[in-house]
Amino acid sequence: MNYINVILPIPLQKLFTYKITEAEATFLKPGMRVAVEFGKSKIFTALVYEVHKTAPIGYEAKEIHQILDETPIVNEIQLKHWDWIASYYMCSLGEVFRAALPSAFLLESETEIQLVTGFSKENELSDDEFLIFEALQHQSQISIFKIIEILGKKSVFPIIKELIEKNVIVVKEQIYEQYKPKLVKYIRLTDKWNSNDKLAELLNLLNRAKKQRALILSFFQLQSAKKPIKVSKLQDTSNCSIAVIKSLVDKGIFEYYYIQKDRINFNGKSSEIKELTSYQETAYSEIKDTFKTKQVTLLKGVTSSGKTEIYVKLIKELLKEGKQVLYLLPEIALTAQLIERLQYYFGEYLSVFHSKYSMNERVEVWNNVLANKQKAQLILGARSSLFLPFSNIGLIIVDEEHEPSFKQYDPAPRYHARDAAIVLAKEYNAKVLVGSATPSIETYFNAQQGKYGLVELNRRFGDVLLPEIELVDIKEKHRKKRMKGHFSDRLIEMITDALNEKEQVILFQNRRGFAPVVECETCCVSPQCPQCDVSLTFHSFRNELRCHYCGYKQAMPHNCRACGSEKLNTKGFGTEQIELELQQLFPDSNIGRMDLDTTRGKYGYQKIIGQFEAQEIDILVGTQMLSKGLDFANVSLVGILNADNMLNFPDFRSHERSYQLMVQVAGRAGRAQKRGKVAIQTFNPYHQILQQVSTNSYEEMFKEQLDERWQYHYPPFYRIIKIILRHKDFNRVEEGANWLGKSLVSIFKEHVLGPTTPGISKIRNYYIRHIIIKIPQKQSLGVTKNNIIRVKNSFQAIKEFRSIKFNIDVDNY
Ligand code: ADP
Ligand code: ZN
Ligand code: ZN
């Protein structure tokens, strides 16, 4: 008999065995998908893990439904990497499988499908396909389970697959708010005329057309700024009518084009890479040197030192050797800005992969990588692009390596993309370059220890000085009554100066702990989320209260639910509040806001960045998002409104993170010619971290933090595994956590912390308890994990505890 072991996309630890025919056994290879029945007539997509001849023990193997692929869509190296992820991060292979593949590859009977609007070639559909198409005319979405009923047969996955490929239907996914990007009309010279030495010829040609000549001259003037030229801009500067512009387009001298900044549409004009400065050149050859002996190198380069240009040169070289390159970035830093920049160099070799792309786009990229197509030689992506089916990867770049968003928290696998990338690269014998101006303590420690190579770049491009940082003592300002709302007189003065110089300003408000909440003036009660242990956040734009943890919302009440008083105060200060204050302080300036609310949807972020870039916004207020690798030439001032709330956050990394965040935000100032300024408002200007930020003393910060980590037993000296228990019944989770805590202490002694109640003790009606296990360097990680699993198994054998949700997070920081 022939069998296969398959991975099912479920959290159960083991593989499952199915029976196959002789013919299927010769056809099937690991990494191919099959449809199988599991549980009570549920159908899943499973992935073949191995083909063999051993019957399972204890159950009769079922037959598979059908084979879904002609060739493997996941390769052996990936499977091996999945094994590592499952074992290191203590989750099931099924959970890795589910995270790794775009969900269109993971049909199951529960999957809901929807029609793609605008499909009209019904006559090209087969009978079965038509039945599905027709059913979707009556219902907006149907589950595959339902389709099985409609067609009267179980083998429906291939039909659905076909319909997805024909772009008739899509798998239902999170629906993003629709924002149709505004297409902006730009103008450029046609290829024929596009060079400076053609100018004279052109002017000659237009000798008698005075207006057209004037237009050409204005155009060349604008072009010297080397930025795309909007038609409207050209019209303004030249003072010509649109008819004059059109006549030159008709003559084939100009052409219109549109920029839609979200999608990769390569226009075929790629360019030479920039010549590196001597400092960059040195860094570049040092990187190559370290790669001779190290697998991983850290490029620690101050903001705006040109790290990206160095990556570009390395990428160029690898592509020439015919290797694939993966360029990992935190989701939010995947901006049109960077995409455009890379597209400029690598046009037809570049693909982008991230979660805001539609399912079909993601499937397309997956298939291109799998086929090793030219278009997929360089992949720019967020953490999940790590799972793409590379065959020949030569280099992985992890940019902004310190960013917390490389870590996936929920659901499992709770992996760290940087660490998983390093393991993956080993499998391919590839190199890893991690880059940051403010490396994480662990990475810099590894570099100091010689585990990673270390290359530093301490000059900004063009020798622009790092910004001048001024700490503004707002305790003092409050005392002297020099505050207007949240702005000190000093900050107002600096903003005024910048605006007078026609320069732009970025103001940063940390999100953590400073959402605006409503409080009753009479009884001091704040409205709480009914499902979570948090105060609701006030959103003035929609005049409603929302929970940031579960999405609950309600209209802003007129009076206090507790005492009935009508005096409700919005306190705290979110970005919205700051925006309002700014409008009053600077009524003649354009103010923009960038936070989770204004950047929803695929294009939200792009849109604001675009406006800021085009200098339609003078002052941009925002959260964390602002710190991510943006490059604006005209920003001369960055203000941090309140540094204290991030410093005081209860987490062993809060000082490190505050340092990183402030230095990164500050790095947005003065990236072009002029030295930028940064103002940090704080109640405590003598805080060591603020001093270190203001003197740019990374080393000092590192040493101090490292001492503390050593003293209090934190990474990189100790590893941490965190266990999270959740249940709707308060007493149940309390009891479970106590039992578990005691059992763990009996094994790990003083290295167990907890059970503790986290700051937010209830989310979506689930009460939460944490237990932390610290693992000294000498203690075997494998043995530790086995012990934890053993305790977990005993825990789940206790009937009362079985319903408690039990999550494990390895390296939870
Ligand atoms: P980082 O990634 O270190 O913050 P970037 O690579 O974004 O720095 O570089 C900052 C700015 O300097 C960018 O606008 C970039 O185009 C420019 N730049 C950097 N190096 C060079 C170079 N060698 N030649 C021309 N421009 C450069
Ligand atoms: Zn809630
Ligand atoms: Zn009240």
Short mmCIF file of C-alpha atoms in Angstrom, two decimals, residues 157-581:
data_model
loop_
_atom_site.label_atom_id
_atom_site.label_comp_id
_atom_site.label_asym_id
_atom_site.label_seq_id
_atom_site.Cartn_x
_atom_site.Cartn_y
_atom_site.Cartn_z
CA PHE A 157 -11.39 22.48 -5.31
CA PRO A 158 -9.97 22.24 -8.83
CA ILE A 159 -13.02 24.02 -10.22
CA ILE A 160 -12.65 26.80 -7.69
CA LYS A 161 -8.97 27.02 -8.37
CA GLU A 162 -9.73 27.41 -12.05
CA LEU A 163 -12.28 30.15 -11.37
CA ILE A 164 -9.78 32.02 -9.24
CA GLU A 165 -7.20 31.75 -11.99
CA LYS A 166 -9.71 33.05 -14.52
CA ASN A 167 -10.33 35.95 -12.14
CA VAL A 168 -14.03 35.19 -11.89
CA ILE A 169 -14.09 34.74 -8.13
CA VAL A 170 -11.93 35.63 -5.16
CA VAL A 171 -11.53 34.13 -1.76
CA LYS A 172 -13.12 36.42 0.75
CA GLU A 173 -10.60 38.22 2.88
CA GLN A 174 -10.43 41.22 5.04
CA ILE A 175 -12.02 43.98 3.05
CA TYR A 176 -10.08 47.17 3.01
CA GLU A 177 -11.74 50.51 2.84
CA GLN A 178 -11.82 51.49 -0.75
CA TYR A 179 -9.75 54.44 -1.67
CA LYS A 180 -9.36 55.15 -5.32
CA PRO A 181 -6.05 56.81 -5.83
CA LYS A 182 -6.24 60.12 -7.54
CA LEU A 183 -4.24 59.87 -10.70
CA VAL A 184 -2.01 62.85 -11.05
CA LYS A 185 -1.19 64.03 -14.52
CA TYR A 186 2.47 64.65 -15.20
CA ILE A 187 4.38 65.70 -18.25
CA ARG A 188 7.76 64.80 -19.68
CA LEU A 189 9.72 65.08 -22.90
CA THR A 190 9.28 62.21 -25.27
CA ASP A 191 12.31 59.95 -25.65
CA LYS A 192 13.23 61.65 -28.86
CA TRP A 193 13.74 65.01 -27.18
CA ASN A 194 14.75 63.92 -23.75
CA SER A 195 18.28 65.15 -23.39
CA ASN A 196 19.84 68.46 -22.56
CA ASP A 197 21.71 68.83 -25.82
CA LYS A 198 18.41 68.73 -27.67
CA LEU A 199 17.36 71.98 -26.04
CA ALA A 200 18.96 74.21 -28.64
CA GLU A 201 17.50 72.18 -31.47
CA LEU A 202 14.08 72.41 -29.91
CA LEU A 203 14.24 76.13 -29.44
CA ASN A 204 15.33 76.43 -33.03
CA LEU A 205 12.45 74.34 -34.18
CA LEU A 206 9.99 76.46 -32.28
CA ASN A 207 11.62 79.65 -33.43
CA ARG A 208 8.41 81.27 -34.43
CA ALA A 209 6.13 79.97 -31.73
CA LYS A 210 6.87 82.36 -28.91
CA LYS A 211 4.58 80.83 -26.35
CA GLN A 212 5.76 77.31 -27.03
CA ARG A 213 9.36 78.43 -26.64
CA ALA A 214 8.55 80.04 -23.33
CA LEU A 215 6.92 76.84 -22.25
CA ILE A 216 9.95 74.78 -23.16
CA LEU A 217 12.18 77.11 -21.18
CA SER A 218 9.97 76.85 -18.10
CA PHE A 219 9.99 73.12 -18.47
CA PHE A 220 13.77 72.88 -18.47
CA GLN A 221 13.85 75.15 -15.48
CA LEU A 222 11.53 72.86 -13.57
CA GLN A 223 13.35 69.80 -14.74
CA SER A 224 16.57 70.91 -13.10
CA ALA A 225 14.93 70.04 -9.79
CA LYS A 226 14.89 66.43 -11.04
CA LYS A 227 11.37 65.80 -9.82
CA PRO A 228 8.35 64.67 -11.78
CA ILE A 229 6.59 67.71 -13.22
CA LYS A 230 2.88 68.06 -12.80
CA VAL A 231 1.00 69.49 -15.74
CA SER A 232 -0.65 72.00 -13.44
CA LYS A 233 2.72 73.08 -12.12
CA LEU A 234 4.06 73.63 -15.60
CA GLN A 235 1.01 75.64 -16.47
CA ASP A 236 1.46 77.83 -13.41
CA THR A 237 5.14 78.55 -13.84
CA SER A 238 5.01 79.11 -17.56
CA ASN A 239 1.83 81.14 -17.50
CA CYS A 240 0.73 79.32 -20.64
CA SER A 241 -2.70 78.03 -21.41
CA ILE A 242 -3.33 74.31 -21.48
CA ALA A 243 -3.83 74.63 -25.24
CA VAL A 244 -0.16 75.53 -25.68
CA ILE A 245 0.88 72.47 -23.70
CA LYS A 246 -1.44 70.32 -25.72
CA SER A 247 -0.04 71.58 -28.99
CA LEU A 248 3.43 70.43 -27.95
CA VAL A 249 2.04 67.06 -26.96
CA ASP A 250 0.41 66.82 -30.38
CA LYS A 251 3.76 67.60 -31.97
CA GLY A 252 5.29 64.64 -30.16
CA ILE A 253 7.62 66.78 -28.06
CA PHE A 254 5.91 66.23 -24.73
CA GLU A 255 3.93 63.32 -23.45
CA TYR A 256 1.53 63.06 -20.57
CA TYR A 257 1.84 60.32 -17.99
CA TYR A 258 0.12 59.47 -14.77
CA ILE A 259 1.59 58.44 -11.50
CA GLN A 260 -0.34 56.02 -9.44
CA LYS A 261 2.03 55.31 -6.65
CA ASP A 262 0.72 52.08 -5.27
CA ARG A 263 1.35 49.44 -7.87
CA ILE A 264 4.44 48.37 -9.56
CA ASN A 265 4.14 49.55 -13.11
CA PHE A 266 7.56 49.60 -14.49
CA ASN A 267 7.84 52.22 -17.18
CA GLY A 268 10.90 50.74 -18.76
CA LYS A 269 13.32 53.49 -17.88
CA SER A 270 15.71 52.05 -15.39
CA SER A 271 18.79 53.90 -14.44
CA GLU A 272 22.34 53.45 -13.36
CA ILE A 273 22.95 53.08 -9.67
CA LYS A 274 24.48 55.96 -7.77
CA GLU A 275 28.19 56.18 -7.41
CA LEU A 276 29.07 55.56 -3.79
CA THR A 277 30.99 58.13 -1.81
CA SER A 278 34.38 57.02 -0.53
CA TYR A 279 32.92 56.32 2.93
CA GLN A 280 30.12 54.27 1.46
CA GLU A 281 32.58 52.51 -0.79
CA THR A 282 34.67 51.59 2.24
CA ALA A 283 31.62 50.28 4.07
CA TYR A 284 30.63 48.34 1.00
CA SER A 285 33.96 46.57 0.70
CA GLU A 286 34.04 45.94 4.44
CA ILE A 287 30.68 44.22 4.15
CA LYS A 288 32.03 42.03 1.41
CA ASP A 289 35.07 41.27 3.48
CA THR A 290 33.07 40.24 6.51
CA PHE A 291 30.94 38.01 4.30
CA LYS A 292 34.04 35.95 3.63
CA THR A 293 33.97 34.71 7.18
CA LYS A 294 30.53 35.59 8.60
CA GLN A 295 27.09 34.66 7.46
CA VAL A 296 25.49 37.75 8.98
CA THR A 297 26.75 41.32 8.99
CA LEU A 298 25.33 44.33 10.73
CA LEU A 299 25.52 47.62 8.88
CA LYS A 300 25.20 50.26 11.55
CA GLY A 301 24.87 53.51 9.70
CA VAL A 302 23.46 56.76 11.01
CA THR A 303 20.18 57.96 9.49
CA SER A 304 20.64 59.24 5.96
CA SER A 305 24.12 57.80 5.59
CA GLY A 306 23.08 56.07 2.41
CA LYS A 307 22.53 52.52 3.65
CA THR A 308 19.97 52.00 0.93
CA GLU A 309 22.48 52.94 -1.76
CA ILE A 310 24.85 50.35 -0.38
CA TYR A 311 22.15 47.70 -0.43
CA VAL A 312 21.46 48.69 -4.01
CA LYS A 313 25.01 48.06 -5.07
CA LEU A 314 25.07 44.66 -3.35
CA ILE A 315 21.76 43.72 -4.93
CA LYS A 316 22.99 44.71 -8.37
CA GLU A 317 25.95 42.42 -7.96
CA LEU A 318 23.91 39.44 -6.82
CA LEU A 319 21.39 39.82 -9.59
CA LYS A 320 24.26 39.81 -12.03
CA GLU A 321 25.34 36.47 -10.58
CA GLY A 322 21.83 35.19 -11.21
CA LYS A 323 20.88 35.00 -7.52
CA GLN A 324 17.61 36.01 -5.92
CA VAL A 325 17.57 38.71 -3.28
CA LEU A 326 15.04 39.22 -0.52
CA TYR A 327 14.77 42.72 0.93
CA LEU A 328 12.79 42.64 4.18
CA LEU A 329 11.28 45.74 5.66
CA PRO A 330 8.74 46.42 8.40
CA GLU A 331 5.29 46.56 6.81
CA ILE A 332 4.81 50.23 7.39
CA ALA A 333 8.15 51.21 5.90
CA LEU A 334 7.21 49.67 2.58
CA THR A 335 6.39 53.01 1.15
CA ALA A 336 5.87 54.10 -2.40
CA GLN A 337 9.01 56.14 -1.85
CA LEU A 338 11.24 53.16 -1.44
CA ILE A 339 9.42 51.08 -4.01
CA GLU A 340 9.92 53.81 -6.57
CA ARG A 341 13.53 54.17 -5.67
CA LEU A 342 14.24 50.46 -6.13
CA GLN A 343 12.10 50.31 -9.20
CA TYR A 344 14.23 52.99 -10.67
CA TYR A 345 17.26 50.73 -10.39
CA PHE A 346 15.81 47.28 -10.75
CA GLY A 347 12.61 47.81 -12.70
CA GLU A 348 11.90 44.53 -14.39
CA TYR A 349 13.57 42.45 -11.67
CA LEU A 350 11.48 43.72 -8.76
CA SER A 351 8.33 42.39 -7.13
CA VAL A 352 6.67 43.64 -3.95
CA PHE A 353 4.89 41.40 -1.48
CA HIS A 354 2.91 42.59 1.49
CA SER A 355 -0.32 42.08 3.29
CA LYS A 356 -2.13 45.07 1.88
CA TYR A 357 -1.81 43.65 -1.57
CA SER A 358 -4.82 41.76 -2.79
CA MET A 359 -4.90 38.01 -2.74
CA ASN A 360 -4.49 37.80 -6.49
CA GLU A 361 -1.45 40.02 -6.45
CA ARG A 362 0.08 37.88 -3.72
CA VAL A 363 -0.63 34.67 -5.61
CA GLU A 364 0.95 36.21 -8.67
CA VAL A 365 4.15 37.04 -6.80
CA TRP A 366 4.24 33.55 -5.27
CA ASN A 367 3.99 31.95 -8.69
CA ASN A 368 6.63 34.23 -10.16
CA VAL A 369 9.07 33.40 -7.39
CA LEU A 370 8.29 29.71 -7.75
CA ALA A 371 9.01 29.85 -11.47
CA ASN A 372 12.12 31.93 -10.76
CA LYS A 373 10.88 34.51 -13.24
CA GLN A 374 12.94 37.53 -14.05
CA LYS A 375 10.37 39.78 -12.41
CA ALA A 376 10.87 38.00 -9.12
CA GLN A 377 14.63 38.17 -8.72
CA LEU A 378 14.40 40.93 -6.16
CA ILE A 379 11.57 40.68 -3.67
CA LEU A 380 10.78 43.64 -1.48
CA GLY A 381 8.47 42.58 1.28
CA ALA A 382 7.26 42.55 4.83
CA ARG A 383 7.98 39.69 7.21
CA SER A 384 5.73 37.13 5.52
CA SER A 385 7.68 37.32 2.26
CA LEU A 386 10.15 35.12 4.04
CA PHE A 387 7.85 32.23 3.15
CA LEU A 388 8.04 32.67 -0.62
CA PRO A 389 9.31 29.65 -2.61
CA PHE A 390 12.80 30.90 -3.38
CA SER A 391 15.07 28.52 -5.18
CA ASN A 392 18.30 30.37 -5.44
CA ILE A 393 18.54 33.06 -2.83
CA GLY A 394 21.93 34.72 -2.41
CA LEU A 395 21.28 37.58 -0.03
CA ILE A 396 18.68 38.64 2.49
CA ILE A 397 18.64 42.25 3.59
CA VAL A 398 16.82 43.03 6.81
CA ASP A 399 16.48 46.79 6.87
CA GLU A 400 15.49 48.64 10.05
CA GLU A 401 16.36 45.42 11.82
CA HIS A 402 15.46 46.87 15.23
CA GLU A 403 11.81 47.34 14.31
CA PRO A 404 9.41 45.52 16.65
CA SER A 405 7.06 44.73 13.79
CA PHE A 406 9.38 42.03 12.48
CA LYS A 407 8.02 39.92 15.27
CA GLN A 408 4.69 38.25 14.73
CA TYR A 409 2.61 38.11 17.91
CA ASP A 410 -0.65 36.59 16.84
CA PRO A 411 -1.57 34.08 15.61
CA ALA A 412 1.14 31.41 15.74
CA PRO A 413 3.78 31.01 14.40
CA ARG A 414 5.07 33.76 16.67
CA TYR A 415 8.28 34.15 14.75
CA HIS A 416 10.80 36.91 14.43
CA ALA A 417 11.42 37.58 10.76
CA ARG A 418 15.04 38.64 11.24
CA ASP A 419 15.94 35.51 13.14
CA ALA A 420 13.95 33.25 10.84
CA ALA A 421 15.65 34.93 7.87
CA ILE A 422 19.06 34.09 9.25
CA VAL A 423 18.10 30.45 9.59
CA LEU A 424 16.60 30.41 6.12
CA ALA A 425 19.70 31.97 4.61
CA LYS A 426 21.81 29.21 6.11
CA GLU A 427 19.78 26.66 4.22
CA TYR A 428 20.54 28.44 0.95
CA ASN A 429 24.11 29.22 1.88
CA ALA A 430 23.17 32.85 1.50
CA LYS A 431 24.36 35.95 3.33
CA VAL A 432 22.30 38.23 5.54
CA LEU A 433 22.84 41.95 5.88
CA VAL A 434 20.94 43.55 8.74
CA GLY A 435 20.88 47.31 8.76
CA SER A 436 19.90 50.02 11.20
CA ALA A 437 20.95 53.35 12.62
CA THR A 438 19.87 52.08 16.00
CA PRO A 439 20.41 48.31 16.12
CA SER A 440 18.55 46.23 18.65
CA ILE A 441 20.57 45.39 21.73
CA GLU A 442 20.67 41.69 20.78
CA THR A 443 21.99 42.33 17.30
CA TYR A 444 24.64 44.78 18.39
CA PHE A 445 25.62 42.38 21.13
CA ASN A 446 26.01 39.61 18.55
CA ALA A 447 28.15 41.92 16.47
CA GLN A 448 30.30 42.84 19.48
CA GLN A 449 30.75 39.18 20.28
CA GLY A 450 31.98 38.52 16.78
CA LYS A 451 29.03 36.34 15.92
CA TYR A 452 28.04 38.85 13.25
CA GLY A 453 30.29 41.04 11.16
CA LEU A 454 30.08 44.74 11.99
CA VAL A 455 30.41 47.62 9.57
CA GLU A 456 29.80 51.20 10.60
CA LEU A 457 28.97 54.30 8.65
CA ASN A 458 29.01 57.40 10.78
CA ARG A 459 28.57 60.16 8.25
CA ARG A 460 25.46 61.32 6.56
CA PHE A 461 25.49 61.56 2.81
CA GLY A 462 26.77 64.96 1.73
CA ASP A 463 28.28 65.38 5.20
CA VAL A 464 25.08 66.96 6.46
CA LEU A 465 25.38 67.09 10.23
CA LEU A 466 23.09 65.00 12.35
CA PRO A 467 20.27 67.18 13.65
CA GLU A 468 20.79 69.43 16.60
CA ILE A 469 18.68 68.17 19.47
CA GLU A 470 17.21 70.44 22.08
CA LEU A 471 15.49 69.18 25.21
CA VAL A 472 12.63 71.41 26.28
CA ASP A 473 11.74 71.18 29.96
CA ILE A 474 7.96 71.39 30.02
CA LYS A 475 7.74 71.12 33.78
CA GLU A 476 9.49 74.43 33.94
CA LYS A 477 7.35 75.78 31.09
CA HIS A 478 4.19 74.80 32.89
CA ARG A 479 5.37 76.48 36.05
CA LYS A 480 6.15 79.66 34.20
CA LYS A 481 2.89 79.45 32.26
CA ARG A 482 4.68 79.24 28.95
CA MET A 483 2.56 76.45 27.52
CA LYS A 484 -0.25 76.78 25.01
CA GLY A 485 -2.09 73.49 25.21
CA HIS A 486 0.61 70.91 24.58
CA PHE A 487 3.05 73.30 22.97
CA SER A 488 5.83 75.12 24.76
CA ASP A 489 6.67 78.64 23.67
CA ARG A 490 10.03 77.29 22.47
CA LEU A 491 8.49 74.70 20.19
CA ILE A 492 6.02 77.26 18.81
CA GLU A 493 8.91 79.57 18.08
CA MET A 494 10.84 76.85 16.28
CA ILE A 495 7.82 75.86 14.20
CA THR A 496 7.23 79.50 13.31
CA ASP A 497 10.83 79.87 12.17
CA ALA A 498 10.68 76.79 10.02
CA LEU A 499 7.41 77.86 8.40
CA ASN A 500 8.84 81.30 7.70
CA GLU A 501 11.69 79.63 5.86
CA LYS A 502 9.12 77.64 3.86
CA GLU A 503 10.39 74.46 5.42
CA GLN A 504 8.28 71.57 6.63
CA VAL A 505 7.74 70.27 10.13
CA ILE A 506 7.08 66.81 11.53
CA LEU A 507 5.53 66.45 14.98
CA PHE A 508 5.62 63.11 16.70
CA GLN A 509 3.18 61.90 19.29
CA ASN A 510 3.79 58.44 20.67
CA ARG A 511 0.69 56.31 20.50
CA ARG A 512 1.29 54.19 23.56
CA GLY A 513 -0.76 55.12 26.55
CA PHE A 514 -1.77 58.44 25.21
CA ALA A 515 -5.00 57.84 23.47
CA PRO A 516 -7.48 60.56 24.37
CA VAL A 517 -9.96 59.24 26.88
CA VAL A 518 -13.15 60.80 28.15
CA GLU A 519 -13.51 61.54 31.82
CA CYS A 520 -16.45 62.83 33.81
CA GLU A 521 -15.48 66.07 35.57
CA THR A 522 -17.85 65.36 38.40
CA CYS A 523 -17.17 61.72 39.33
CA CYS A 524 -13.95 61.04 37.36
CA VAL A 525 -15.29 57.89 35.73
CA SER A 526 -14.17 57.10 32.17
CA PRO A 527 -16.34 55.02 29.84
CA GLN A 528 -14.86 51.53 29.56
CA CYS A 529 -15.01 48.95 26.80
CA PRO A 530 -17.64 46.38 27.79
CA GLN A 531 -15.40 43.56 26.48
CA CYS A 532 -11.92 44.70 27.44
CA ASP A 533 -10.19 46.14 30.43
CA VAL A 534 -9.45 49.52 28.83
CA SER A 535 -10.96 52.97 28.60
CA LEU A 536 -12.56 53.81 25.30
CA THR A 537 -10.74 56.21 23.05
CA PHE A 538 -12.36 59.39 21.86
CA HIS A 539 -12.43 60.05 18.10
CA SER A 540 -13.59 63.58 17.49
CA PHE A 541 -13.84 63.13 13.74
CA ARG A 542 -16.78 60.74 14.02
CA ASN A 543 -17.71 61.88 17.51
CA GLU A 544 -17.57 58.38 18.86
CA LEU A 545 -15.80 56.23 21.40
CA ARG A 546 -13.82 53.22 20.26
CA CYS A 547 -11.88 50.35 21.74
CA HIS A 548 -8.46 49.91 20.13
CA TYR A 549 -8.27 46.30 21.22
CA CYS A 550 -11.51 44.79 19.97
CA GLY A 551 -12.95 47.43 17.67
CA TYR A 552 -16.05 48.07 19.78
CA LYS A 553 -17.57 51.50 19.15
CA GLN A 554 -20.39 53.69 20.42
CA ALA A 555 -21.56 57.25 19.86
CA MET A 556 -20.07 59.80 22.22
CA PRO A 557 -22.51 59.94 25.16
CA HIS A 558 -24.06 63.25 26.21
CA ASN A 559 -23.75 62.59 29.87
CA CYS A 560 -21.88 60.41 32.29
CA ARG A 561 -23.31 56.92 32.62
CA ALA A 562 -22.20 56.77 36.23
CA CYS A 563 -23.50 60.05 37.70
CA GLY A 564 -25.46 61.66 34.89
CA SER A 565 -23.35 64.81 34.81
CA GLU A 566 -23.07 66.49 31.42
CA LYS A 567 -19.52 67.63 32.03
CA LEU A 568 -17.47 65.16 30.04
CA ASN A 569 -13.89 66.04 29.37
CA THR A 570 -11.59 64.62 26.72
CA LYS A 571 -8.21 64.35 28.26
CA GLY A 572 -4.91 62.91 27.21
CA PHE A 573 -3.76 63.95 23.83
CA GLY A 574 -3.98 61.94 20.74
CA THR A 575 -2.84 63.09 17.36
CA GLU A 576 -6.31 64.45 16.68
CA GLN A 577 -6.10 66.81 19.63
CA ILE A 578 -2.67 67.99 18.53
CA GLU A 579 -3.99 68.60 15.05
CA LEU A 580 -6.79 70.78 16.43
CA GLU A 581 -4.40 72.80 18.57
#
